């Protein structure tokens, strides 16, 4: 693994390495430049593609985590440092294009080389926009239920309860106490499965899971027996 070190007066040292044909960045260097108090913890928490390599350092050979471009974006997106965007620009608009084009970090030597670096920078900017869109979508999926989503779940719960009780004209449905206990049990199952006190706090990304839980719902035996007994009164009265 060939290690290259770049320095910025604003962000300090940044070590990079080519791993399986791709450029990776020292996770600790990136996290430290972005103002994380515990760089190693930040890398472990936010970076999905980190790989460990034994790397020469001033303190001897150490095992360091190197991260791909996507993880650099993730750390930058969560950084509270006002200069995070400038750090991204330095890495992706200056350092990376020059590594890709020249195999090292140096000033362009002629107009054609400078033009090529501009094209490379635009390519990386497009990639950053794509990653940003993905990050926004991921964050949106982590939000609680919004719009018509709560009503969709309520409709499914209503359909299950209605079927269990035997329809709106059944004795069981019109028994307010029994109907309430059936609804409470269904909602308890949903909220218990997702660890929330209110169903609207369930994250959007779990909507398919909520529907699966509802489809698999089984009414407690004691409630089923009570529903059957109450509804049976219709039959008995009809035969009298």
PDB file of C-alpha atoms in Angstrom:
ATOM      1  CA  UNK A   1       0.000   0.000   0.000  1.00  0.00           C
ATOM      2  CA  UNK A   2       1.586   3.273  -1.141  1.00  0.00           C
ATOM      3  CA  UNK A   3       0.971   6.100   1.326  1.00  0.00           C
ATOM      4  CA  UNK A   4       0.811   9.761   0.243  1.00  0.00           C
ATOM      5  CA  UNK A   5       0.639  12.614   2.716  1.00  0.00           C
ATOM      6  CA  UNK A   6      -0.800  16.046   1.949  1.00  0.00           C
ATOM      7  CA  UNK A   7      -0.784  19.098   4.155  1.00  0.00           C
ATOM      8  CA  UNK A   8      -3.101  22.062   4.474  1.00  0.00           C
ATOM      9  CA  UNK A   9      -2.435  25.095   6.635  1.00  0.00           C
ATOM     10  CA  UNK A  10      -6.113  25.039   7.618  1.00  0.00           C
ATOM     11  CA  UNK A  11      -6.795  21.320   8.018  1.00  0.00           C
ATOM     12  CA  UNK A  12      -3.424  19.804   8.818  1.00  0.00           C
ATOM     13  CA  UNK A  13      -2.167  16.425   7.602  1.00  0.00           C
ATOM     14  CA  UNK A  14      -4.182  14.121   5.342  1.00  0.00           C
ATOM     15  CA  UNK A  15      -2.806  10.660   4.541  1.00  0.00           C
ATOM     16  CA  UNK A  16      -4.161   8.836   1.516  1.00  0.00           C
ATOM     17  CA  UNK A  17      -3.592   5.388   0.054  1.00  0.00           C
ATOM     18  CA  UNK A  18      -4.596   3.511  -3.068  1.00  0.00           C
ATOM     19  CA  UNK A  19      -6.370   0.292  -2.077  1.00  0.00           C
ATOM     20  CA  UNK A  20      -7.584  -2.083  -4.798  1.00  0.00           C
ATOM     21  CA  UNK A  21      -7.485   0.728  -7.345  1.00  0.00           C
ATOM     22  CA  UNK A  22      -9.427   3.249  -5.243  1.00  0.00           C
ATOM     23  CA  UNK A  23      -8.308   6.234  -3.185  1.00  0.00           C
ATOM     24  CA  UNK A  24      -8.841   5.887   0.554  1.00  0.00           C
ATOM     25  CA  UNK A  25      -8.275   8.496   3.270  1.00  0.00           C
ATOM     26  CA  UNK A  26      -6.988   8.086   6.797  1.00  0.00           C
ATOM     27  CA  UNK A  27     -10.163   8.190   8.885  1.00  0.00           C
ATOM     28  CA  UNK A  28      -8.512   9.795  11.911  1.00  0.00           C
ATOM     29  CA  UNK A  29      -7.035  12.580   9.752  1.00  0.00           C
ATOM     30  CA  UNK A  30     -10.422  13.323   8.177  1.00  0.00           C
ATOM     31  CA  UNK A  31     -12.338  13.249  11.465  1.00  0.00           C
ATOM     32  CA  UNK A  32      -9.719  15.415  13.197  1.00  0.00           C
ATOM     33  CA  UNK A  33      -9.808  17.976  10.374  1.00  0.00           C
ATOM     34  CA  UNK A  34     -13.601  18.093  10.660  1.00  0.00           C
ATOM     35  CA  UNK A  35     -13.471  18.917  14.359  1.00  0.00           C
ATOM     36  CA  UNK A  36     -14.495  15.610  15.921  1.00  0.00           C
ATOM     37  CA  UNK A  37     -13.335  15.423  19.541  1.00  0.00           C
ATOM     38  CA  UNK A  38     -12.870  11.626  19.343  1.00  0.00           C
ATOM     39  CA  UNK A  39     -11.812  10.927  15.748  1.00  0.00           C
ATOM     40  CA  UNK A  40     -11.519   7.165  16.191  1.00  0.00           C
ATOM     41  CA  UNK A  41     -15.030   6.915  17.677  1.00  0.00           C
ATOM     42  CA  UNK A  42     -16.447   9.069  14.876  1.00  0.00           C
ATOM     43  CA  UNK A  43     -14.958   6.757  12.239  1.00  0.00           C
ATOM     44  CA  UNK A  44     -16.322   3.670  13.996  1.00  0.00           C
ATOM     45  CA  UNK A  45     -19.779   5.209  14.360  1.00  0.00           C
ATOM     46  CA  UNK A  46     -20.332   6.858  10.981  1.00  0.00           C
ATOM     47  CA  UNK A  47     -18.114   5.090   8.434  1.00  0.00           C
ATOM     48  CA  UNK A  48     -19.448   2.009   6.661  1.00  0.00           C
ATOM     49  CA  UNK A  49     -16.525   1.212   4.367  1.00  0.00           C
ATOM     50  CA  UNK A  50     -13.522   1.582   6.655  1.00  0.00           C
ATOM     51  CA  UNK A  51     -10.633  -0.841   6.166  1.00  0.00           C
ATOM     52  CA  UNK A  52      -7.696  -1.286   8.533  1.00  0.00           C
ATOM     53  CA  UNK A  53      -4.066  -1.243   7.369  1.00  0.00           C
ATOM     54  CA  UNK A  54      -0.768  -1.372   9.206  1.00  0.00           C
ATOM     55  CA  UNK A  55       0.711   2.055   8.585  1.00  0.00           C
ATOM     56  CA  UNK A  56       4.100   3.629   9.425  1.00  0.00           C
ATOM     57  CA  UNK A  57       3.691   6.558  11.854  1.00  0.00           C
ATOM     58  CA  UNK A  58       5.975   8.648  14.052  1.00  0.00           C
ATOM     59  CA  UNK A  59       5.149   6.263  16.884  1.00  0.00           C
ATOM     60  CA  UNK A  60       5.961   3.152  14.864  1.00  0.00           C
ATOM     61  CA  UNK A  61       3.766   0.918  12.728  1.00  0.00           C
ATOM     62  CA  UNK A  62       0.117   1.190  13.757  1.00  0.00           C
ATOM     63  CA  UNK A  63      -3.150  -0.244  12.468  1.00  0.00           C
ATOM     64  CA  UNK A  64      -5.123   2.701  11.062  1.00  0.00           C
ATOM     65  CA  UNK A  65      -8.577   2.892   9.504  1.00  0.00           C
ATOM     66  CA  UNK A  66      -8.780   4.184   5.931  1.00  0.00           C
ATOM     67  CA  UNK A  67     -12.123   5.262   4.525  1.00  0.00           C
ATOM     68  CA  UNK A  68     -13.525   5.655   0.972  1.00  0.00           C
ATOM     69  CA  UNK A  69     -15.040   8.832  -0.486  1.00  0.00           C
ATOM     70  CA  UNK A  70     -18.551   8.003   0.665  1.00  0.00           C
ATOM     71  CA  UNK A  71     -17.449   7.908   4.289  1.00  0.00           C
ATOM     72  CA  UNK A  72     -15.672  11.248   3.945  1.00  0.00           C
ATOM     73  CA  UNK A  73     -19.035  12.703   2.869  1.00  0.00           C
ATOM     74  CA  UNK A  74     -20.741  11.094   5.858  1.00  0.00           C
ATOM     75  CA  UNK A  75     -18.262  12.581   8.322  1.00  0.00           C
ATOM     76  CA  UNK A  76     -18.498  15.994   6.654  1.00  0.00           C
ATOM     77  CA  UNK A  77     -22.301  15.929   6.677  1.00  0.00           C
ATOM     78  CA  UNK A  78     -22.355  15.294  10.436  1.00  0.00           C
ATOM     79  CA  UNK A  79     -19.552  17.697  11.305  1.00  0.00           C
ATOM     80  CA  UNK A  80     -20.437  20.793  13.302  1.00  0.00           C
ATOM     81  CA  UNK A  81     -17.379  22.605  11.949  1.00  0.00           C
ATOM     82  CA  UNK A  82     -18.328  25.650   9.807  1.00  0.00           C
ATOM     83  CA  UNK A  83     -15.347  24.899   7.535  1.00  0.00           C
ATOM     84  CA  UNK A  84     -16.558  21.358   6.729  1.00  0.00           C
ATOM     85  CA  UNK A  85     -17.617  22.398   3.234  1.00  0.00           C
ATOM     86  CA  UNK A  86     -14.210  23.972   2.603  1.00  0.00           C
ATOM     87  CA  UNK A  87     -12.560  20.736   3.688  1.00  0.00           C
ATOM     88  CA  UNK A  88     -14.688  18.803   1.187  1.00  0.00           C
ATOM     89  CA  UNK A  89     -13.717  21.254  -1.544  1.00  0.00           C
ATOM     90  CA  UNK A  90     -10.034  20.905  -0.724  1.00  0.00           C
ATOM     91  CA  UNK A  91     -10.157  17.112  -0.755  1.00  0.00           C
ATOM     92  CA  UNK A  92     -12.451  16.501  -3.726  1.00  0.00           C
ATOM     93  CA  UNK A  93     -11.857  19.546  -5.918  1.00  0.00           C
ATOM     94  CA  UNK A  94      -8.089  19.812  -5.481  1.00  0.00           C
ATOM     95  CA  UNK A  95      -6.401  16.789  -3.918  1.00  0.00           C
ATOM     96  CA  UNK A  96      -8.392  13.923  -5.473  1.00  0.00           C
ATOM     97  CA  UNK A  97      -8.470  15.180  -9.086  1.00  0.00           C
ATOM     98  CA  UNK A  98      -4.713  15.686  -9.021  1.00  0.00           C
ATOM     99  CA  UNK A  99      -4.099  12.237  -7.552  1.00  0.00           C
ATOM    100  CA  UNK A 100      -6.308  10.703 -10.261  1.00  0.00           C
ATOM    101  CA  UNK A 101      -4.665  12.619 -13.085  1.00  0.00           C
ATOM    102  CA  UNK A 102      -1.035  12.920 -12.060  1.00  0.00           C
ATOM    103  CA  UNK A 103      -0.593  10.208  -9.445  1.00  0.00           C
ATOM    104  CA  UNK A 104       0.308  12.851  -6.868  1.00  0.00           C
ATOM    105  CA  UNK A 105      -0.652  16.202  -5.437  1.00  0.00           C
ATOM    106  CA  UNK A 106       1.038  18.956  -7.411  1.00  0.00           C
ATOM    107  CA  UNK A 107       0.247  22.176  -9.274  1.00  0.00           C
ATOM    108  CA  UNK A 108      -0.841  21.727 -12.956  1.00  0.00           C
ATOM    109  CA  UNK A 109       2.092  22.225 -15.326  1.00  0.00           C
ATOM    110  CA  UNK A 110       0.215  23.407 -18.450  1.00  0.00           C
ATOM    111  CA  UNK A 111      -3.251  24.625 -19.608  1.00  0.00           C
ATOM    112  CA  UNK A 112      -4.347  21.163 -20.840  1.00  0.00           C
ATOM    113  CA  UNK A 113      -3.511  19.599 -17.490  1.00  0.00           C
ATOM    114  CA  UNK A 114      -5.424  22.351 -15.706  1.00  0.00           C
ATOM    115  CA  UNK A 115      -8.423  21.774 -18.008  1.00  0.00           C
ATOM    116  CA  UNK A 116      -8.367  18.043 -17.300  1.00  0.00           C
ATOM    117  CA  UNK A 117      -8.310  18.767 -13.583  1.00  0.00           C
ATOM    118  CA  UNK A 118     -11.400  20.963 -14.050  1.00  0.00           C
ATOM    119  CA  UNK A 119     -13.239  18.066 -15.723  1.00  0.00           C
ATOM    120  CA  UNK A 120     -12.156  15.708 -12.936  1.00  0.00           C
ATOM    121  CA  UNK A 121     -13.340  18.205 -10.325  1.00  0.00           C
ATOM    122  CA  UNK A 122     -16.759  18.468 -12.005  1.00  0.00           C
ATOM    123  CA  UNK A 123     -17.020  14.675 -12.053  1.00  0.00           C
ATOM    124  CA  UNK A 124     -16.335  14.565  -8.327  1.00  0.00           C
ATOM    125  CA  UNK A 125     -18.814  17.390  -7.702  1.00  0.00           C
ATOM    126  CA  UNK A 126     -21.516  15.362  -9.457  1.00  0.00           C
ATOM    127  CA  UNK A 127     -20.650  12.415  -7.223  1.00  0.00           C
ATOM    128  CA  UNK A 128     -20.925  14.625  -4.150  1.00  0.00           C
ATOM    129  CA  UNK A 129     -24.391  15.786  -5.236  1.00  0.00           C
ATOM    130  CA  UNK A 130     -25.491  12.165  -5.701  1.00  0.00           C
ATOM    131  CA  UNK A 131     -24.171  11.201  -2.274  1.00  0.00           C
ATOM    132  CA  UNK A 132     -25.848  14.246  -0.744  1.00  0.00           C
ATOM    133  CA  UNK A 133     -29.196  13.240  -2.264  1.00  0.00           C
ATOM    134  CA  UNK A 134     -28.773   9.741  -0.847  1.00  0.00           C
ATOM    135  CA  UNK A 135     -27.917  11.174   2.564  1.00  0.00           C
ATOM    136  CA  UNK A 136     -31.013  13.439   2.497  1.00  0.00           C
ATOM    137  CA  UNK A 137     -33.210  10.475   1.546  1.00  0.00           C
ATOM    138  CA  UNK A 138     -31.726   8.371   4.351  1.00  0.00           C
ATOM    139  CA  UNK A 139     -32.400  11.143   6.846  1.00  0.00           C
ATOM    140  CA  UNK A 140     -35.953  11.522   5.534  1.00  0.00           C
ATOM    141  CA  UNK A 141     -36.511   7.804   6.051  1.00  0.00           C
ATOM    142  CA  UNK A 142     -35.387   8.234   9.677  1.00  0.00           C
ATOM    143  CA  UNK A 143     -38.159  10.769  10.334  1.00  0.00           C
ATOM    144  CA  UNK A 144     -41.384   9.760  12.134  1.00  0.00           C
ATOM    145  CA  UNK A 145     -44.496   9.053  10.065  1.00  0.00           C
ATOM    146  CA  UNK A 146     -45.628  12.017   7.964  1.00  0.00           C
ATOM    147  CA  UNK A 147     -48.485  12.998   5.660  1.00  0.00           C
ATOM    148  CA  UNK A 148     -50.993  10.225   4.987  1.00  0.00           C
ATOM    149  CA  UNK A 149     -48.779   7.498   6.467  1.00  0.00           C
ATOM    150  CA  UNK A 150     -50.397   7.493   9.957  1.00  0.00           C
ATOM    151  CA  UNK A 151     -53.838   7.190   8.349  1.00  0.00           C
ATOM    152  CA  UNK A 152     -52.645   4.226   6.267  1.00  0.00           C
ATOM    153  CA  UNK A 153     -51.645   2.353   9.403  1.00  0.00           C
ATOM    154  CA  UNK A 154     -54.888   3.309  11.183  1.00  0.00           C
ATOM    155  CA  UNK A 155     -56.842   1.955   8.198  1.00  0.00           C
ATOM    156  CA  UNK A 156     -55.002  -1.362   8.395  1.00  0.00           C
ATOM    157  CA  UNK A 157     -55.632  -1.612  12.139  1.00  0.00           C
ATOM    158  CA  UNK A 158     -59.323  -0.834  11.570  1.00  0.00           C
ATOM    159  CA  UNK A 159     -59.559  -3.543   8.911  1.00  0.00           C
ATOM    160  CA  UNK A 160     -58.005  -6.158  11.222  1.00  0.00           C
ATOM    161  CA  UNK A 161     -60.197  -5.195  14.192  1.00  0.00           C
ATOM    162  CA  UNK A 162     -63.329  -5.151  12.047  1.00  0.00           C
ATOM    163  CA  UNK A 163     -62.624  -8.622  10.704  1.00  0.00           C
ATOM    164  CA  UNK A 164     -61.902 -10.023  14.176  1.00  0.00           C
ATOM    165  CA  UNK A 165     -65.064  -8.547  15.656  1.00  0.00           C
ATOM    166  CA  UNK A 166     -67.256  -9.858  12.849  1.00  0.00           C
ATOM    167  CA  UNK A 167     -68.174  -6.635  11.072  1.00  0.00           C
ATOM    168  CA  UNK A 168     -69.881  -3.413  12.134  1.00  0.00           C
ATOM    169  CA  UNK A 169     -73.260  -5.068  12.635  1.00  0.00           C
ATOM    170  CA  UNK A 170     -71.952  -7.717  15.028  1.00  0.00           C
ATOM    171  CA  UNK A 171     -72.629  -7.724  18.754  1.00  0.00           C
ATOM    172  CA  UNK A 172     -68.896  -7.793  19.442  1.00  0.00           C
ATOM    173  CA  UNK A 173     -68.259  -4.653  17.383  1.00  0.00           C
ATOM    174  CA  UNK A 174     -71.086  -2.789  19.077  1.00  0.00           C
ATOM    175  CA  UNK A 175     -69.854  -3.813  22.521  1.00  0.00           C
ATOM    176  CA  UNK A 176     -67.721  -0.716  23.231  1.00  0.00           C
ATOM    177  CA  UNK A 177     -65.708  -2.342  25.982  1.00  0.00           C
ATOM    178  CA  UNK A 178     -64.854  -5.425  23.933  1.00  0.00           C
ATOM    179  CA  UNK A 179     -64.124  -3.407  20.809  1.00  0.00           C
ATOM    180  CA  UNK A 180     -61.818  -1.093  22.798  1.00  0.00           C
ATOM    181  CA  UNK A 181     -59.846  -4.023  24.210  1.00  0.00           C
ATOM    182  CA  UNK A 182     -59.345  -5.497  20.740  1.00  0.00           C
ATOM    183  CA  UNK A 183     -58.017  -2.185  19.405  1.00  0.00           C
ATOM    184  CA  UNK A 184     -55.807  -1.701  22.448  1.00  0.00           C
ATOM    185  CA  UNK A 185     -54.253  -5.124  21.989  1.00  0.00           C
ATOM    186  CA  UNK A 186     -53.494  -4.514  18.303  1.00  0.00           C
ATOM    187  CA  UNK A 187     -51.921  -1.109  19.006  1.00  0.00           C
ATOM    188  CA  UNK A 188     -49.975  -2.515  21.946  1.00  0.00           C
ATOM    189  CA  UNK A 189     -48.484  -5.145  19.632  1.00  0.00           C
ATOM    190  CA  UNK A 190     -47.397  -2.500  17.102  1.00  0.00           C
ATOM    191  CA  UNK A 191     -45.897  -0.097  19.640  1.00  0.00           C
ATOM    192  CA  UNK A 192     -44.188  -2.908  21.552  1.00  0.00           C
ATOM    193  CA  UNK A 193     -42.523  -4.274  18.392  1.00  0.00           C
ATOM    194  CA  UNK A 194     -41.023  -0.881  17.509  1.00  0.00           C
ATOM    195  CA  UNK A 195     -40.307   0.364  21.027  1.00  0.00           C
ATOM    196  CA  UNK A 196     -42.423   3.523  20.872  1.00  0.00           C
ATOM    197  CA  UNK A 197     -45.087   5.011  23.131  1.00  0.00           C
ATOM    198  CA  UNK A 198     -47.046   6.507  20.242  1.00  0.00           C
ATOM    199  CA  UNK A 199     -47.392   4.846  16.867  1.00  0.00           C
ATOM    200  CA  UNK A 200     -46.710   8.124  15.034  1.00  0.00           C
ATOM    201  CA  UNK A 201     -43.153   8.003  16.430  1.00  0.00           C
ATOM    202  CA  UNK A 202     -42.357   4.946  14.285  1.00  0.00           C
ATOM    203  CA  UNK A 203     -39.778   5.820  11.619  1.00  0.00           C
ATOM    204  CA  UNK A 204     -40.914   5.999   8.008  1.00  0.00           C
ATOM    205  CA  UNK A 205     -38.444   3.332   6.901  1.00  0.00           C
ATOM    206  CA  UNK A 206     -40.278   0.784   9.068  1.00  0.00           C
ATOM    207  CA  UNK A 207     -43.676   1.178   7.363  1.00  0.00           C
ATOM    208  CA  UNK A 208     -43.330  -2.173   5.495  1.00  0.00           C
ATOM    209  CA  UNK A 209     -42.366  -3.816   8.796  1.00  0.00           C
ATOM    210  CA  UNK A 210     -45.433  -2.334  10.506  1.00  0.00           C
ATOM    211  CA  UNK A 211     -47.662  -3.818   7.828  1.00  0.00           C
ATOM    212  CA  UNK A 212     -45.944  -7.175   8.226  1.00  0.00           C
ATOM    213  CA  UNK A 213     -46.517  -7.067  12.000  1.00  0.00           C
ATOM    214  CA  UNK A 214     -50.191  -6.307  11.446  1.00  0.00           C
ATOM    215  CA  UNK A 215     -50.559  -9.118   8.929  1.00  0.00           C
ATOM    216  CA  UNK A 216     -49.033 -11.543  11.431  1.00  0.00           C
ATOM    217  CA  UNK A 217     -51.112 -10.281  14.371  1.00  0.00           C
ATOM    218  CA  UNK A 218     -52.841 -12.986  16.423  1.00  0.00           C
ATOM    219  CA  UNK A 219     -55.651 -12.063  18.784  1.00  0.00           C
ATOM    220  CA  UNK A 220     -55.249 -13.463  22.340  1.00  0.00           C
ATOM    221  CA  UNK A 221     -57.293 -16.593  22.971  1.00  0.00           C
ATOM    222  CA  UNK A 222     -59.352 -15.048  25.786  1.00  0.00           C
ATOM    223  CA  UNK A 223     -60.426 -12.156  23.531  1.00  0.00           C
ATOM    224  CA  UNK A 224     -61.282 -14.531  20.691  1.00  0.00           C
ATOM    225  CA  UNK A 225     -63.443 -16.620  22.989  1.00  0.00           C
ATOM    226  CA  UNK A 226     -65.225 -13.528  24.271  1.00  0.00           C
ATOM    227  CA  UNK A 227     -65.852 -12.295  20.731  1.00  0.00           C
ATOM    228  CA  UNK A 228     -67.306 -15.668  19.750  1.00  0.00           C
ATOM    229  CA  UNK A 229     -69.475 -15.785  22.858  1.00  0.00           C
ATOM    230  CA  UNK A 230     -70.858 -12.277  22.346  1.00  0.00           C
ATOM    231  CA  UNK A 231     -71.517 -12.847  18.655  1.00  0.00           C
ATOM    232  CA  UNK A 232     -73.115 -16.221  19.423  1.00  0.00           C
ATOM    233  CA  UNK A 233     -75.857 -14.344  21.245  1.00  0.00           C
ATOM    234  CA  UNK A 234     -77.160 -13.245  17.845  1.00  0.00           C
ATOM    235  CA  UNK A 235     -77.547 -16.852  16.785  1.00  0.00           C
ATOM    236  CA  UNK A 236     -79.191 -17.906  20.049  1.00  0.00           C
ATOM    237  CA  UNK A 237     -81.622 -15.018  19.941  1.00  0.00           C
ATOM    238  CA  UNK A 238     -82.443 -15.796  16.314  1.00  0.00           C
ATOM    239  CA  UNK A 239     -83.264 -19.426  17.187  1.00  0.00           C
ATOM    240  CA  UNK A 240     -85.449 -18.506  20.137  1.00  0.00           C
TER     241      UNK A 240
END
